[in-house]
Short mmCIF file of C-alpha atoms in Angstrom, two decimals:
data_model
loop_
_atom_site.label_atom_id
_atom_site.label_comp_id
_atom_site.label_asym_id
_atom_site.label_seq_id
_atom_site.Cartn_x
_atom_site.Cartn_y
_atom_site.Cartn_z
CA HIS A 1 14.63 -6.71 10.70
CA GLN A 2 16.55 -7.36 7.56
CA SER A 3 19.49 -5.73 8.67
CA ASP A 4 21.46 -6.66 5.72
CA MET A 5 19.26 -4.67 3.40
CA THR A 6 20.97 -1.75 1.82
CA THR A 7 18.34 1.33 1.62
CA HIS A 8 21.24 3.97 0.46
CA PRO A 9 23.42 2.16 -1.82
CA ALA A 10 26.62 4.11 -2.63
CA HIS A 11 27.03 6.00 -5.86
CA LYS A 12 30.50 6.32 -7.48
CA SER A 13 29.65 9.62 -8.99
CA ALA A 14 26.32 11.13 -8.27
CA PRO A 15 24.98 13.89 -10.73
CA LYS A 16 24.22 17.04 -9.64
CA HIS A 17 20.35 16.52 -10.13
CA THR A 18 20.71 13.26 -7.97
CA LEU A 19 22.28 15.04 -5.08
CA LEU A 20 19.60 17.73 -5.28
CA HIS A 21 16.98 15.28 -5.24
CA LEU A 22 18.54 13.40 -2.39
CA VAL A 23 18.78 16.93 -0.59
CA LEU A 24 15.15 17.81 -1.18
CA ASN A 25 14.20 13.86 0.04
CA LEU A 26 15.91 14.77 3.34
CA LEU A 27 14.22 17.86 3.80
CA ILE A 28 10.77 16.35 2.93
CA PHE A 29 11.22 13.28 5.14
CA ALA A 30 12.49 15.77 8.28
CA SER A 31 9.06 17.70 7.84
CA ALA A 32 6.79 14.65 7.53
CA SER A 33 5.58 12.68 10.51
CA SER A 34 8.14 10.41 12.35
CA GLN A 35 6.01 7.52 11.43
CA ALA A 36 5.63 8.08 7.99
CA ALA A 37 4.63 5.22 5.58
CA SER A 38 8.04 4.04 4.62
CA PHE A 39 10.53 1.24 4.57
CA VAL A 40 12.71 0.94 7.55
CA PRO A 41 15.28 -1.89 8.37
CA HIS A 42 15.37 -2.68 12.12
CA ASN A 43 16.35 -5.37 14.51
CA GLU A 44 13.10 -6.87 15.63
CA PRO A 45 12.35 -7.27 19.34
CA PRO A 46 10.09 -9.81 20.87
CA PRO A 47 6.43 -9.03 19.40
CA SER A 48 3.80 -7.33 21.69
CA PRO A 49 1.17 -9.42 23.65
CA SER A 50 -1.39 -7.74 21.05
CA VAL A 51 0.03 -9.77 18.21
CA GLN A 52 1.21 -12.77 20.27
CA GLN A 53 -2.03 -15.08 19.43
CA PHE A 54 -0.79 -14.86 15.74
CA ILE A 55 3.00 -14.76 15.92
CA ASP A 56 3.48 -18.54 16.32
CA ARG A 57 1.85 -18.85 12.78
CA VAL A 58 3.79 -16.10 10.98
CA GLN A 59 6.14 -16.97 8.27
CA THR A 60 9.04 -14.61 7.92
CA SER A 61 10.37 -13.73 4.53
CA PRO A 62 13.98 -14.69 3.81
CA ARG A 63 16.19 -11.90 3.57
CA SER A 64 17.29 -12.78 -0.05
CA GLU A 65 13.73 -11.88 -0.93
CA VAL A 66 13.62 -8.35 -0.09
CA LYS A 67 16.60 -6.09 -1.49
CA MET A 68 14.59 -2.91 -1.70
CA ARG A 69 16.78 0.11 -2.99
CA ALA A 70 14.34 2.20 -1.11
CA TRP A 71 14.76 6.11 -0.84
CA THR A 72 16.56 6.19 -4.05
CA CYS A 73 14.18 6.01 -6.96
CA HIS A 74 13.92 9.74 -7.60
CA GLY A 75 12.72 11.05 -10.98
CA ARG A 76 11.92 14.14 -12.88
CA THR A 77 8.71 12.69 -14.10
CA GLN A 78 6.16 10.17 -12.89
CA LYS A 79 7.19 7.54 -15.54
CA GLU A 80 11.10 8.13 -14.72
CA MET A 81 10.25 7.53 -11.14
CA VAL A 82 8.20 4.40 -11.81
CA ASP A 83 10.72 3.01 -14.23
CA LYS A 84 13.51 3.53 -11.42
CA LEU A 85 11.45 1.38 -9.17
CA ALA A 86 11.32 -1.37 -11.68
CA SER A 87 14.75 -1.12 -12.46
CA ALA A 88 15.61 -1.46 -8.65
CA GLY A 89 13.63 -4.50 -8.55
CA ILE A 90 10.81 -3.06 -6.42
CA ILE A 91 8.34 -3.32 -9.20
CA LYS A 92 8.25 -6.75 -10.73
CA HIS A 93 4.90 -7.07 -12.41
CA LYS A 94 4.08 -4.97 -15.40
CA PRO A 95 0.46 -4.35 -14.13
CA THR A 96 1.86 -2.53 -11.27
CA GLN A 97 4.27 -0.52 -13.49
CA GLU A 98 1.49 0.58 -15.86
CA ALA A 99 -0.93 1.45 -13.13
CA MET A 100 1.46 3.72 -11.31
CA ILE A 101 2.73 5.67 -14.56
CA LYS A 102 -1.18 6.15 -15.38
CA VAL A 103 -1.58 8.06 -11.81
CA ASP A 104 0.31 11.24 -11.52
CA ARG A 105 1.62 11.46 -7.83
CA ALA A 106 1.91 15.15 -8.48
CA ASN A 107 -1.97 15.26 -8.34
CA TYR A 108 -2.15 13.65 -4.84
CA ALA A 109 0.96 15.00 -3.20
CA GLY A 110 0.11 18.64 -3.02
CA GLY A 111 2.12 19.53 -6.39
CA ARG A 112 4.94 18.64 -8.48
CA SER A 113 7.60 19.96 -5.80
CA GLY A 114 8.65 16.90 -4.38
CA ALA A 115 6.11 14.50 -5.96
CA TYR A 116 8.59 12.36 -7.56
CA VAL A 117 11.00 11.81 -4.77
CA ASP A 118 10.98 8.43 -3.16
CA SER A 119 9.93 9.65 0.29
CA PRO A 120 6.61 10.01 2.28
CA GLN A 121 5.10 13.55 2.43
CA PRO A 122 2.83 15.11 4.89
CA ILE A 123 -0.71 15.68 3.98
CA GLY A 124 -2.49 17.12 6.95
CA TYR A 125 -3.94 15.62 9.92
CA GLY A 126 -0.93 14.01 11.16
CA GLN A 127 -1.06 11.68 8.07
CA THR A 128 1.31 11.17 5.07
CA ILE A 129 1.10 10.08 1.54
CA SER A 130 3.47 6.96 1.49
CA ALA A 131 6.82 6.90 -0.26
CA PRO A 132 6.63 5.58 -3.75
CA HIS A 133 8.42 2.39 -2.84
CA MET A 134 5.88 1.69 -0.13
CA HIS A 135 2.95 1.93 -2.84
CA ALA A 136 4.95 -0.22 -5.13
CA HIS A 137 5.64 -2.81 -2.55
CA ALA A 138 1.92 -2.95 -1.47
CA LEU A 139 0.68 -3.40 -5.12
CA GLU A 140 3.19 -6.23 -5.73
CA GLU A 141 2.32 -8.09 -2.79
CA LEU A 142 -1.32 -7.75 -3.89
CA MET A 143 -0.89 -8.52 -7.61
CA PRO A 144 -0.30 -12.32 -7.75
CA THR A 145 -3.85 -13.07 -6.03
CA LEU A 146 -5.66 -10.25 -8.05
CA GLN A 147 -4.00 -11.53 -11.35
CA LYS A 148 -5.22 -15.24 -10.16
CA ALA A 149 -8.58 -14.25 -9.65
CA ALA A 150 -9.08 -12.44 -12.84
CA LEU A 151 -7.63 -15.09 -14.96
CA GLU A 152 -9.80 -17.76 -13.03
CA HIS A 153 -12.92 -15.75 -13.08
CA PRO A 154 -12.85 -13.02 -15.50
CA ASP A 155 -16.67 -12.56 -15.59
CA ASP A 156 -16.77 -11.74 -11.75
CA GLU A 157 -15.99 -8.42 -10.54
CA LEU A 158 -12.97 -7.87 -8.37
CA ARG A 159 -13.31 -6.17 -5.13
CA ILE A 160 -10.38 -4.42 -3.47
CA LEU A 161 -10.72 -2.29 -0.09
CA ASP A 162 -8.29 0.62 0.52
CA VAL A 163 -8.30 1.42 4.13
CA GLY A 164 -6.81 4.73 5.00
CA CYS A 165 -7.12 5.92 1.52
CA GLY A 166 -5.40 9.34 2.74
CA SER A 167 -4.24 11.10 -0.59
CA GLY A 168 -6.29 9.04 -2.73
CA TYR A 169 -3.33 7.78 -4.82
CA LEU A 170 -3.07 4.08 -4.14
CA THR A 171 -6.92 3.91 -4.57
CA ALA A 172 -6.59 5.50 -7.98
CA CYS A 173 -4.01 2.78 -8.93
CA PHE A 174 -6.38 0.08 -7.81
CA GLY A 175 -8.96 1.73 -9.85
CA ARG A 176 -6.70 1.69 -13.12
CA LEU A 177 -6.01 -1.93 -12.40
CA VAL A 178 -9.89 -2.80 -12.57
CA ASP A 179 -11.24 0.03 -14.71
CA ARG A 180 -14.84 -0.24 -15.60
CA GLY A 181 -14.75 2.76 -18.20
CA PRO A 182 -13.94 2.97 -21.77
CA LYS A 183 -10.24 2.84 -21.08
CA GLY A 184 -10.79 -0.50 -19.73
CA PRO A 185 -8.74 -2.63 -16.94
CA ILE A 186 -5.18 -3.22 -16.98
CA LEU A 187 -5.95 -6.59 -15.30
CA PRO A 188 -7.94 -9.26 -17.25
CA ALA A 189 -11.24 -8.49 -15.33
CA LYS A 190 -13.03 -5.22 -14.17
CA GLY A 191 -13.95 -4.51 -10.60
CA ARG A 192 -14.74 -2.00 -7.85
CA VAL A 193 -12.58 -0.28 -5.36
CA TYR A 194 -13.72 1.10 -2.33
CA GLY A 195 -11.57 3.84 -0.49
CA ILE A 196 -12.46 4.53 3.31
CA ASP A 197 -10.76 6.92 5.78
CA ALA A 198 -11.58 7.76 9.54
CA TRP A 199 -11.13 11.81 8.46
CA SER A 200 -13.72 13.07 6.42
CA GLU A 201 -11.42 15.85 5.51
CA LEU A 202 -9.22 13.27 3.73
CA VAL A 203 -12.01 11.48 2.16
CA ASP A 204 -12.96 15.07 0.35
CA PHE A 205 -9.01 15.60 -0.14
CA SER A 206 -8.88 11.98 -2.06
CA ARG A 207 -11.84 12.93 -3.97
CA ALA A 208 -10.46 16.37 -5.09
CA ASN A 209 -7.19 14.90 -6.11
CA MET A 210 -8.88 12.27 -8.14
CA MET A 211 -11.01 14.71 -9.86
CA LYS A 212 -7.88 16.39 -11.44
CA GLU A 213 -7.13 13.76 -13.96
CA ASP A 214 -8.68 10.52 -12.85
CA SER A 215 -12.46 11.60 -12.67
CA ASP A 216 -13.39 8.93 -15.01
CA LEU A 217 -12.94 6.32 -12.31
CA PHE A 218 -15.87 8.06 -10.73
CA ASP A 219 -17.83 8.28 -13.71
CA SER A 220 -17.56 4.61 -14.30
CA GLY A 221 -18.35 3.38 -10.96
CA THR A 222 -14.98 1.75 -10.69
CA VAL A 223 -14.05 3.61 -7.31
CA SER A 224 -16.00 5.08 -4.60
CA LEU A 225 -14.88 7.07 -1.31
CA GLN A 226 -16.64 7.35 1.72
CA TYR A 227 -15.77 8.14 5.68
CA GLY A 228 -15.38 4.76 7.61
CA ASP A 229 -13.92 3.09 10.46
CA GLY A 230 -10.57 1.18 9.08
CA TRP A 231 -10.94 -1.40 11.75
CA GLU A 232 -14.50 -2.28 10.74
CA GLY A 233 -13.95 -2.07 7.13
CA LEU A 234 -17.01 -2.26 4.78
CA PRO A 235 -18.65 -5.81 5.55
CA ASP A 236 -21.59 -5.17 3.10
CA ALA A 237 -19.32 -4.48 0.07
CA GLY A 238 -17.26 -7.64 0.67
CA PRO A 239 -15.75 -10.19 0.37
CA PHE A 240 -12.51 -8.52 -0.99
CA ASN A 241 -9.96 -10.16 -3.10
CA ALA A 242 -7.55 -7.53 -1.87
CA ILE A 243 -7.44 -5.19 1.26
CA HIS A 244 -4.89 -2.55 1.54
CA VAL A 245 -4.21 -0.75 5.05
CA GLY A 246 -2.41 2.28 4.88
CA ALA A 247 -1.90 2.80 8.61
CA ALA A 248 -0.38 0.66 11.40
CA ALA A 249 -2.87 -1.27 13.69
CA ALA A 250 -1.96 -2.32 16.99
CA THR A 251 -2.72 -5.76 16.39
CA PHE A 252 -4.45 -7.63 13.38
CA PRO A 253 -8.22 -6.30 12.74
CA LYS A 254 -10.26 -9.66 12.82
CA SER A 255 -13.23 -7.64 11.30
CA LEU A 256 -11.25 -7.05 8.11
CA MET A 257 -9.53 -10.50 7.96
CA ARG A 258 -13.23 -11.90 7.99
CA GLN A 259 -14.02 -9.77 4.99
CA LEU A 260 -11.47 -11.32 2.78
CA ALA A 261 -12.58 -13.74 0.08
CA VAL A 262 -11.05 -17.14 0.10
CA GLY A 263 -7.78 -16.76 -1.55
CA GLY A 264 -7.71 -12.99 -0.83
CA ILE A 265 -4.65 -11.31 0.48
CA MET A 266 -4.47 -8.40 2.97
CA VAL A 267 -1.42 -6.09 3.47
CA ILE A 268 -1.29 -4.43 6.54
CA PRO A 269 1.29 -2.87 8.91
CA VAL A 270 1.09 -4.00 12.64
CA GLY A 271 2.77 -2.63 15.47
CA PRO A 272 2.48 0.01 18.35
CA VAL A 273 2.86 3.93 17.76
CA GLY A 274 6.48 4.84 17.72
CA GLY A 275 7.46 1.26 18.23
CA VAL A 276 8.59 -1.65 16.08
CA GLN A 277 6.19 -2.21 13.05
CA SER A 278 6.15 -4.86 10.32
CA LEU A 279 4.21 -5.05 7.17
CA TYR A 280 2.26 -8.43 6.95
CA LYS A 281 0.61 -10.12 4.31
CA VAL A 282 -2.34 -12.24 5.64
CA GLU A 283 -4.02 -14.66 3.04
CA LYS A 284 -7.33 -16.39 3.59
CA VAL A 285 -7.01 -20.16 2.94
CA LYS A 286 -10.60 -21.15 3.95
CA ASP A 287 -13.72 -19.69 5.37
CA SER A 288 -15.16 -21.02 8.89
CA PRO A 289 -18.54 -19.60 10.26
CA LYS A 290 -16.77 -17.87 13.07
CA PHE A 291 -13.29 -16.18 13.20
CA ASP A 292 -10.73 -18.87 13.23
CA GLU A 293 -6.77 -18.41 13.24
CA GLY A 294 -6.54 -21.43 11.35
CA ASP A 295 -8.48 -19.79 8.05
CA TYR A 296 -5.21 -17.45 7.68
CA VAL A 297 -1.77 -17.69 6.77
CA ILE A 298 0.16 -14.70 8.00
CA LYS A 299 3.64 -13.70 6.66
CA ASN A 300 6.16 -11.14 8.00
CA LEU A 301 7.36 -9.09 4.90
CA LEU A 302 9.75 -6.38 6.18
CA GLY A 303 10.10 -3.56 9.00
CA VAL A 304 8.15 -0.19 8.21
CA ARG A 305 7.11 2.90 9.80
CA TYR A 306 3.43 3.98 9.57
CA VAL A 307 0.96 6.60 11.09
CA PRO A 308 -1.42 4.75 13.44
CA LEU A 309 -4.66 3.27 12.21
CA PHE A 310 -7.11 5.79 13.66
CA HIS A 311 -10.28 4.75 15.83
CA PRO A 312 -12.96 7.33 14.91
#
């Protein structure tokens, strides 16, 4: 999939610190799960039967739309790393850039060693913190619908669900976008972010990480974290303007799709464990009393490699 995409562009004369970053990148990636959350180009085989019911309606992104210089956006600081993601064209919206700068990845990746390297890293329990370029890509895909909802209904709360909150990093970024506290939201409207994970230990890990420098998101009621089944979501807290799924589902979870608000977007990796996976954007265009495939427009974004969405 997207076989013409360059993930390791050549450099004429790489400075020493860049070479060190690349070596560190390779070491960290080798220690991470072989299905870490990251971009990976591949030639896509026929879809599995579990996704066949949707595949005829899937739109595939033109190759020209996705020219990510993934794996290369290393920095010495959070800001330098995020600015490189913007310079590479991975980040296009200012709110994405601002949110990622405000949330220090070092607080969520187990320390500063390797925190600003553009690669996934293990966080325990067979899970990883996604590569920064994947966090940026997820935020970018969700940003237009969040901006539209905030501008059209500034007095309504935005609602965001982060399935598989893991380290808590992306959950905190969502929180900064809709911050209900004194600092105020980056977007034109405030909101609430719900992070869930099927590993209670990772819920505790997310909470501990967020308490380091982003505890105000708890104090303001912007972010809540809890144990939960990612396949089922949080129907009582919806409908959601945006849903992010941080692990690969074997097929499209109908329960999560139902929890989208009309006009809402879900970004989700779908595919078998150890097999070909793709990142999809699912938009809900209308709402029927019962689940109806016709209520959704599904777009295949790019090839990825994620840990599996766990059934508790």
